[in-house]
Amino acid sequence: MAALIAAGSAPSWMVNQNAAQVALASFAAFAASGAADAIVYHALRNRAWMIKVNGSNLASAAVDSLVFPTLAFGALLPLVVLGQFIAKVAGGAMWAVVLRFGNVVRKNKAAEN
């Protein structure tokens, strides 16, 4: 997983060495938020799917929203962190509903056949 994250951050640095701080922030944020996501999802493994997905998204959104802008811009930017967090949590919740609805529709169609 670390190699995949690095592979995603490396092109930013290769294209523009002045973007090294942003590339490193991206790498750190992806790695930290991925770890937070996995830990919380595992901790919620006995809960309903919607609880696991949104619970782990809350954790990863919080970590990513704090780590990336703080490292990329060298300062804690509370409004940026808050805005990113809200957008990520809301977007994740909407995708969870869309995916859940899609699974229900597929199961209903399969049962009809």
Short mmCIF file of C-alpha atoms in Angstrom, two decimals, residues 24-82:
data_model
loop_
_atom_site.label_atom_id
_atom_site.label_comp_id
_atom_site.label_asym_id
_atom_site.label_seq_id
_atom_site.Cartn_x
_atom_site.Cartn_y
_atom_site.Cartn_z
CA LEU A 24 5.22 14.65 0.87
CA ALA A 25 2.07 16.02 2.54
CA SER A 26 -0.04 14.02 0.12
CA PHE A 27 1.92 10.84 0.85
CA ALA A 28 1.69 11.35 4.63
CA ALA A 29 -2.01 12.20 4.55
CA PHE A 30 -2.91 9.20 2.37
CA ALA A 31 -0.88 6.84 4.54
CA ALA A 32 -2.18 8.18 7.85
CA SER A 33 -5.80 8.40 6.77
CA GLY A 34 -5.65 4.93 5.22
CA ALA A 35 -4.34 3.54 8.49
CA ALA A 36 -7.04 5.35 10.49
CA ASP A 37 -9.70 4.07 8.10
CA ALA A 38 -8.52 0.46 8.41
CA ILE A 39 -8.22 0.59 12.20
CA VAL A 40 -11.70 2.04 12.72
CA TYR A 41 -13.32 -0.23 10.09
CA HIS A 42 -11.74 -3.24 11.83
CA ALA A 43 -12.90 -2.00 15.25
CA LEU A 44 -16.45 -1.73 13.86
CA ARG A 45 -16.31 -5.10 12.07
CA ASN A 46 -19.30 -6.50 13.98
CA ARG A 47 -21.52 -3.51 13.21
CA ALA A 48 -23.82 -2.90 10.28
CA TRP A 49 -22.15 -2.05 6.97
CA MET A 50 -23.37 1.57 7.00
CA ILE A 51 -21.93 2.09 10.51
CA LYS A 52 -18.54 0.59 9.52
CA VAL A 53 -18.28 2.59 6.32
CA ASN A 54 -19.31 5.94 7.75
CA GLY A 55 -17.44 5.41 11.02
CA SER A 56 -14.18 4.67 9.24
CA ASN A 57 -14.83 7.57 6.87
CA LEU A 58 -15.17 9.94 9.84
CA ALA A 59 -11.76 8.86 11.13
CA SER A 60 -9.96 8.98 7.78
CA ALA A 61 -11.58 12.30 6.84
CA ALA A 62 -10.45 13.84 10.13
CA VAL A 63 -6.88 12.61 9.74
CA ASP A 64 -6.58 13.55 6.06
CA SER A 65 -8.20 16.95 6.54
CA LEU A 66 -5.76 17.78 9.33
CA VAL A 67 -2.54 16.24 7.99
CA PHE A 68 -2.55 17.35 4.35
CA PRO A 69 -3.10 21.13 4.63
CA THR A 70 -0.97 21.38 7.77
CA LEU A 71 2.03 19.70 6.13
CA ALA A 72 1.47 21.12 2.65
CA PHE A 73 1.14 24.73 3.77
CA GLY A 74 3.22 24.60 6.95
CA ALA A 75 0.53 25.85 9.29
CA LEU A 76 -2.68 24.75 10.95
CA LEU A 77 -5.53 26.23 8.91
CA PRO A 78 -8.69 25.54 10.94
CA LEU A 79 -11.20 26.71 8.32
CA VAL A 80 -9.52 24.66 5.59
CA VAL A 81 -9.43 21.61 7.86
CA LEU A 82 -13.08 22.06 8.81
#
